Protein backbone atom coordinates (compact mmCIF):
# COMPACT_ATOMS: atom_id res chain seq x y z
CA UNK A 1 0.00 0.00 0.00
CA UNK A 2 1.35 3.39 -0.95
CA UNK A 3 0.95 6.44 1.24
CA UNK A 4 1.59 9.61 -0.67
CA UNK A 5 1.29 13.28 0.15
CA UNK A 6 1.75 16.19 -2.18
CA UNK A 7 4.39 18.56 -0.82
CA UNK A 8 4.44 21.38 -3.34
CA UNK A 9 1.70 23.85 -4.23
CA UNK A 10 1.71 23.31 -8.03
CA UNK A 11 1.53 19.57 -7.83
CA UNK A 12 0.06 18.81 -11.25
CA UNK A 13 3.04 16.78 -12.42
CA UNK A 14 3.31 14.97 -9.09
CA UNK A 15 -0.35 13.98 -9.26
CA UNK A 16 0.03 12.67 -12.79
CA UNK A 17 3.20 10.80 -11.82
CA UNK A 18 1.47 9.26 -8.81
CA UNK A 19 -1.56 8.23 -10.88
CA UNK A 20 0.82 6.57 -13.34
CA UNK A 21 2.48 4.71 -10.44
CA UNK A 22 -0.90 3.55 -9.15
CA UNK A 23 -1.97 2.33 -12.61
CA UNK A 24 1.34 0.51 -13.07
CA UNK A 25 1.00 -1.10 -9.64
CA UNK A 26 -2.54 -2.26 -10.45
CA UNK A 27 -1.42 -3.63 -13.81
CA UNK A 28 1.41 -5.53 -12.09
CA UNK A 29 -1.03 -6.99 -9.57
CA UNK A 30 -3.40 -8.00 -12.36
CA UNK A 31 -0.56 -9.64 -14.31
CA UNK A 32 0.56 -11.46 -11.16
CA UNK A 33 -2.97 -12.78 -10.60
CA UNK A 34 -3.26 -13.99 -14.17
CA UNK A 35 0.15 -15.67 -13.99
CA UNK A 36 -0.79 -17.41 -10.72
CA UNK A 37 -4.00 -18.64 -12.32
CA UNK A 38 -2.08 -19.97 -15.35
CA UNK A 39 0.46 -21.63 -13.05
CA UNK A 40 -2.33 -23.25 -11.03
CA UNK A 41 -3.98 -24.51 -14.20
CA UNK A 42 -0.73 -26.04 -15.42
CA UNK A 43 -0.09 -27.69 -12.03
CA UNK A 44 -3.61 -29.12 -12.02
CA UNK A 45 -3.22 -30.40 -15.54
CA UNK A 46 -5.55 -27.89 -17.08
CA UNK A 47 -3.20 -26.33 -19.56
CA UNK A 48 -4.87 -23.23 -20.88
CA UNK A 49 -3.84 -24.15 -24.41
CA UNK A 50 -5.60 -27.51 -24.18
CA UNK A 51 -8.63 -25.90 -22.59
CA UNK A 52 -8.71 -23.24 -25.26
CA UNK A 53 -8.62 -25.91 -27.96
CA UNK A 54 -11.40 -27.80 -26.19
CA UNK A 55 -13.48 -24.63 -25.85
CA UNK A 56 -12.88 -23.73 -29.48
CA UNK A 57 -14.07 -27.13 -30.48
CA UNK A 58 -17.21 -26.83 -28.35
CA UNK A 59 -18.13 -23.16 -28.60
CA UNK A 60 -16.00 -21.63 -31.25
CA UNK A 61 -13.49 -20.05 -28.76
CA UNK A 62 -15.70 -17.21 -27.50
CA UNK A 63 -16.65 -19.06 -24.32
CA UNK A 64 -13.06 -19.19 -23.01
CA UNK A 65 -12.61 -15.48 -23.44
CA UNK A 66 -15.95 -14.80 -21.71
CA UNK A 67 -15.06 -17.16 -18.85
CA UNK A 68 -11.76 -15.33 -18.27
CA UNK A 69 -13.47 -11.94 -18.44
CA UNK A 70 -16.25 -13.10 -16.12
CA UNK A 71 -13.68 -14.45 -13.68
CA UNK A 72 -11.81 -11.15 -13.81
CA UNK A 73 -15.03 -9.19 -13.25
CA UNK A 74 -16.06 -11.43 -10.36
CA UNK A 75 -12.59 -11.23 -8.84
CA UNK A 76 -12.56 -7.45 -9.28
CA UNK A 77 -15.96 -7.12 -7.64
CA UNK A 78 -14.91 -9.39 -4.78
CA UNK A 79 -11.80 -7.26 -4.30
CA UNK A 80 -13.97 -4.12 -4.24
CA UNK A 81 -16.27 -5.71 -1.66
CA UNK A 82 -13.30 -6.74 0.50
CA UNK A 83 -11.80 -3.28 0.12
CA UNK A 84 -15.09 -1.59 1.03
CA UNK A 85 -15.44 -3.91 4.00
CA UNK A 86 -11.94 -3.00 5.19
CA UNK A 87 -12.72 0.72 4.74
CA UNK A 88 -15.99 0.35 6.64
CA UNK A 89 -14.27 -1.61 9.43
CA UNK A 90 -11.57 1.06 9.60
CA UNK A 91 -14.23 3.78 9.81
CA UNK A 92 -15.99 1.91 12.62
CA UNK A 93 -12.72 1.40 14.47
CA UNK A 94 -11.76 5.04 13.90
CA UNK A 95 -15.19 6.14 15.11
CA UNK A 96 -14.85 3.99 18.20
CA UNK A 97 -11.40 5.41 18.87
CA UNK A 98 -12.70 8.97 18.41
CA UNK A 99 -15.60 8.26 20.77
CA UNK A 100 -13.15 6.82 23.30
CA UNK A 101 -10.89 9.87 22.97
CA UNK A 102 -13.89 12.21 23.37
CA UNK A 103 -15.06 10.27 26.43
CA UNK A 104 -11.60 10.48 27.97
CA UNK A 105 -11.41 14.21 27.25
CA UNK A 106 -14.84 14.71 28.79
CA UNK A 107 -13.80 12.68 31.82
CA UNK A 108 -10.63 14.75 32.21
CA UNK A 109 -12.60 17.99 31.84
CA UNK A 110 -15.10 16.85 34.48
CA UNK A 111 -12.28 15.84 36.81
CA UNK A 112 -10.64 19.23 36.32
CA UNK A 113 -13.96 20.98 37.06
CA UNK A 114 -14.41 18.90 40.20
CA UNK A 115 -10.89 19.74 41.37
CA UNK A 116 -11.50 23.46 40.73
CA UNK A 117 -14.81 23.36 42.61
CA UNK A 118 -13.22 21.49 45.52
CA UNK A 119 -10.46 24.09 45.70
CA UNK A 120 -13.05 26.88 45.64
CA UNK A 121 -15.05 25.14 48.38
CA UNK A 122 -11.91 24.74 50.48
CA UNK A 123 -11.06 28.42 50.06
CA UNK A 124 -14.63 29.37 50.94
CA UNK A 125 -14.52 27.11 54.01
CA UNK A 126 -11.27 28.79 55.09
CA UNK A 127 -12.82 32.24 54.65
CA UNK A 128 -15.94 31.22 56.60
CA UNK A 129 -13.77 29.69 59.32
CA UNK A 130 -11.67 32.84 59.58
CA UNK A 131 -14.79 35.04 59.71
CA UNK A 132 -16.30 32.80 62.38
CA UNK A 133 -13.12 32.95 64.42
CA UNK A 134 -12.98 36.74 64.05
CA UNK A 135 -16.62 37.08 65.13
CA UNK A 136 -16.00 34.83 68.12
CA UNK A 137 -12.99 36.90 69.07
CA UNK A 138 -15.11 40.04 68.93
CA UNK A 139 -18.21 38.49 70.48
CA UNK A 140 -16.62 36.96 73.57
CA UNK A 141 -15.25 40.26 74.93
CA UNK A 142 -18.48 42.08 74.03
CA UNK A 143 -20.51 39.43 75.85
CA UNK A 144 -18.18 39.53 78.86
CA UNK A 145 -18.53 43.29 78.99
CA UNK A 146 -22.31 43.06 78.75
CA UNK A 147 -22.38 40.42 81.53
CA UNK A 148 -20.33 42.70 83.78
CA UNK A 149 -22.63 45.59 82.97
CA UNK A 150 -25.71 43.53 83.80
CA UNK A 151 -24.12 42.31 87.04
CA UNK A 152 -23.45 45.91 88.05
CA UNK A 153 -27.01 46.93 87.19
CA UNK A 154 -28.29 43.96 89.17
CA UNK A 155 -26.16 44.90 92.17
CA UNK A 156 -27.37 48.48 91.93
CA UNK A 157 -30.97 47.35 91.73
CA UNK A 158 -30.40 44.99 94.63
CA UNK A 159 -28.92 47.73 96.76
CA UNK A 160 -31.75 50.11 95.83
CA UNK A 161 -34.25 47.42 96.64
CA UNK A 162 -32.60 46.78 100.03
CA UNK A 163 -32.58 50.50 100.75
CA UNK A 164 -36.24 50.81 99.87
CA UNK A 165 -36.99 47.78 102.02
CA UNK A 166 -35.11 49.29 104.94
CA UNK A 167 -36.97 52.55 104.48
CA UNK A 168 -40.25 50.72 104.52
CA UNK A 169 -39.26 48.80 107.61
CA UNK A 170 -38.31 52.00 109.37
CA UNK A 171 -41.57 53.60 108.61
Coordinates of C-alpha atoms in Angstrom, one line a residue:
X1 CA 0.0 0.0 0.0
X2 CA 1.3 3.4 -1.0
X3 CA 1.0 6.4 1.2
X4 CA 1.6 9.6 -0.7
X5 CA 1.3 13.3 0.2
X6 CA 1.8 16.2 -2.2
X7 CA 4.4 18.6 -0.8
X8 CA 4.4 21.4 -3.3
X9 CA 1.7 23.9 -4.2
X10 CA 1.7 23.3 -8.0
X11 CA 1.5 19.6 -7.8
X12 CA 0.1 18.8 -11.2
X13 CA 3.0 16.8 -12.4
X14 CA 3.3 15.0 -9.1
X15 CA -0.3 14.0 -9.3
X16 CA 0.0 12.7 -12.8
X17 CA 3.2 10.8 -11.8
X18 CA 1.5 9.3 -8.8
X19 CA -1.6 8.2 -10.9
X20 CA 0.8 6.6 -13.3
X21 CA 2.5 4.7 -10.4
X22 CA -0.9 3.5 -9.2
X23 CA -2.0 2.3 -12.6
X24 CA 1.3 0.5 -13.1
X25 CA 1.0 -1.1 -9.6
X26 CA -2.5 -2.3 -10.5
X27 CA -1.4 -3.6 -13.8
X28 CA 1.4 -5.5 -12.1
X29 CA -1.0 -7.0 -9.6
X30 CA -3.4 -8.0 -12.4
X31 CA -0.6 -9.6 -14.3
X32 CA 0.6 -11.5 -11.2
X33 CA -3.0 -12.8 -10.6
X34 CA -3.3 -14.0 -14.2
X35 CA 0.1 -15.7 -14.0
X36 CA -0.8 -17.4 -10.7
X37 CA -4.0 -18.6 -12.3
X38 CA -2.1 -20.0 -15.3
X39 CA 0.5 -21.6 -13.1
X40 CA -2.3 -23.2 -11.0
X41 CA -4.0 -24.5 -14.2
X42 CA -0.7 -26.0 -15.4
X43 CA -0.1 -27.7 -12.0
X44 CA -3.6 -29.1 -12.0
X45 CA -3.2 -30.4 -15.5
X46 CA -5.5 -27.9 -17.1
X47 CA -3.2 -26.3 -19.6
X48 CA -4.9 -23.2 -20.9
X49 CA -3.8 -24.1 -24.4
X50 CA -5.6 -27.5 -24.2
X51 CA -8.6 -25.9 -22.6
X52 CA -8.7 -23.2 -25.3
X53 CA -8.6 -25.9 -28.0
X54 CA -11.4 -27.8 -26.2
X55 CA -13.5 -24.6 -25.8
X56 CA -12.9 -23.7 -29.5
X57 CA -14.1 -27.1 -30.5
X58 CA -17.2 -26.8 -28.4
X59 CA -18.1 -23.2 -28.6
X60 CA -16.0 -21.6 -31.2
X61 CA -13.5 -20.1 -28.8
X62 CA -15.7 -17.2 -27.5
X63 CA -16.7 -19.1 -24.3
X64 CA -13.1 -19.2 -23.0
X65 CA -12.6 -15.5 -23.4
X66 CA -16.0 -14.8 -21.7
X67 CA -15.1 -17.2 -18.8
X68 CA -11.8 -15.3 -18.3
X69 CA -13.5 -11.9 -18.4
X70 CA -16.2 -13.1 -16.1
X71 CA -13.7 -14.4 -13.7
X72 CA -11.8 -11.1 -13.8
X73 CA -15.0 -9.2 -13.2
X74 CA -16.1 -11.4 -10.4
X75 CA -12.6 -11.2 -8.8
X76 CA -12.6 -7.4 -9.3
X77 CA -16.0 -7.1 -7.6
X78 CA -14.9 -9.4 -4.8
X79 CA -11.8 -7.3 -4.3
X80 CA -14.0 -4.1 -4.2
X81 CA -16.3 -5.7 -1.7
X82 CA -13.3 -6.7 0.5
X83 CA -11.8 -3.3 0.1
X84 CA -15.1 -1.6 1.0
X85 CA -15.4 -3.9 4.0
X86 CA -11.9 -3.0 5.2
X87 CA -12.7 0.7 4.7
X88 CA -16.0 0.3 6.6
X89 CA -14.3 -1.6 9.4
X90 CA -11.6 1.1 9.6
X91 CA -14.2 3.8 9.8
X92 CA -16.0 1.9 12.6
X93 CA -12.7 1.4 14.5
X94 CA -11.8 5.0 13.9
X95 CA -15.2 6.1 15.1
X96 CA -14.9 4.0 18.2
X97 CA -11.4 5.4 18.9
X98 CA -12.7 9.0 18.4
X99 CA -15.6 8.3 20.8
X100 CA -13.2 6.8 23.3
X101 CA -10.9 9.9 23.0
X102 CA -13.9 12.2 23.4
X103 CA -15.1 10.3 26.4
X104 CA -11.6 10.5 28.0
X105 CA -11.4 14.2 27.2
X106 CA -14.8 14.7 28.8
X107 CA -13.8 12.7 31.8
X108 CA -10.6 14.7 32.2
X109 CA -12.6 18.0 31.8
X110 CA -15.1 16.9 34.5
X111 CA -12.3 15.8 36.8
X112 CA -10.6 19.2 36.3
X113 CA -14.0 21.0 37.1
X114 CA -14.4 18.9 40.2
X115 CA -10.9 19.7 41.4
X116 CA -11.5 23.5 40.7
X117 CA -14.8 23.4 42.6
X118 CA -13.2 21.5 45.5
X119 CA -10.5 24.1 45.7
X120 CA -13.1 26.9 45.6
X121 CA -15.1 25.1 48.4
X122 CA -11.9 24.7 50.5
X123 CA -11.1 28.4 50.1
X124 CA -14.6 29.4 50.9
X125 CA -14.5 27.1 54.0
X126 CA -11.3 28.8 55.1
X127 CA -12.8 32.2 54.6
X128 CA -15.9 31.2 56.6
X129 CA -13.8 29.7 59.3
X130 CA -11.7 32.8 59.6
X131 CA -14.8 35.0 59.7
X132 CA -16.3 32.8 62.4
X133 CA -13.1 32.9 64.4
X134 CA -13.0 36.7 64.0
X135 CA -16.6 37.1 65.1
X136 CA -16.0 34.8 68.1
X137 CA -13.0 36.9 69.1
X138 CA -15.1 40.0 68.9
X139 CA -18.2 38.5 70.5
X140 CA -16.6 37.0 73.6
X141 CA -15.3 40.3 74.9
X142 CA -18.5 42.1 74.0
X143 CA -20.5 39.4 75.8
X144 CA -18.2 39.5 78.9
X145 CA -18.5 43.3 79.0
X146 CA -22.3 43.1 78.8
X147 CA -22.4 40.4 81.5
X148 CA -20.3 42.7 83.8
X149 CA -22.6 45.6 83.0
X150 CA -25.7 43.5 83.8
X151 CA -24.1 42.3 87.0
X152 CA -23.5 45.9 88.0
X153 CA -27.0 46.9 87.2
X154 CA -28.3 44.0 89.2
X155 CA -26.2 44.9 92.2
X156 CA -27.4 48.5 91.9
X157 CA -31.0 47.3 91.7
X158 CA -30.4 45.0 94.6
X159 CA -28.9 47.7 96.8
X160 CA -31.8 50.1 95.8
X161 CA -34.3 47.4 96.6
X162 CA -32.6 46.8 100.0
X163 CA -32.6 50.5 100.7
X164 CA -36.2 50.8 99.9
X165 CA -37.0 47.8 102.0
X166 CA -35.1 49.3 104.9
X167 CA -37.0 52.5 104.5
X168 CA -40.2 50.7 104.5
X169 CA -39.3 48.8 107.6
X170 CA -38.3 52.0 109.4
X171 CA -41.6 53.6 108.6

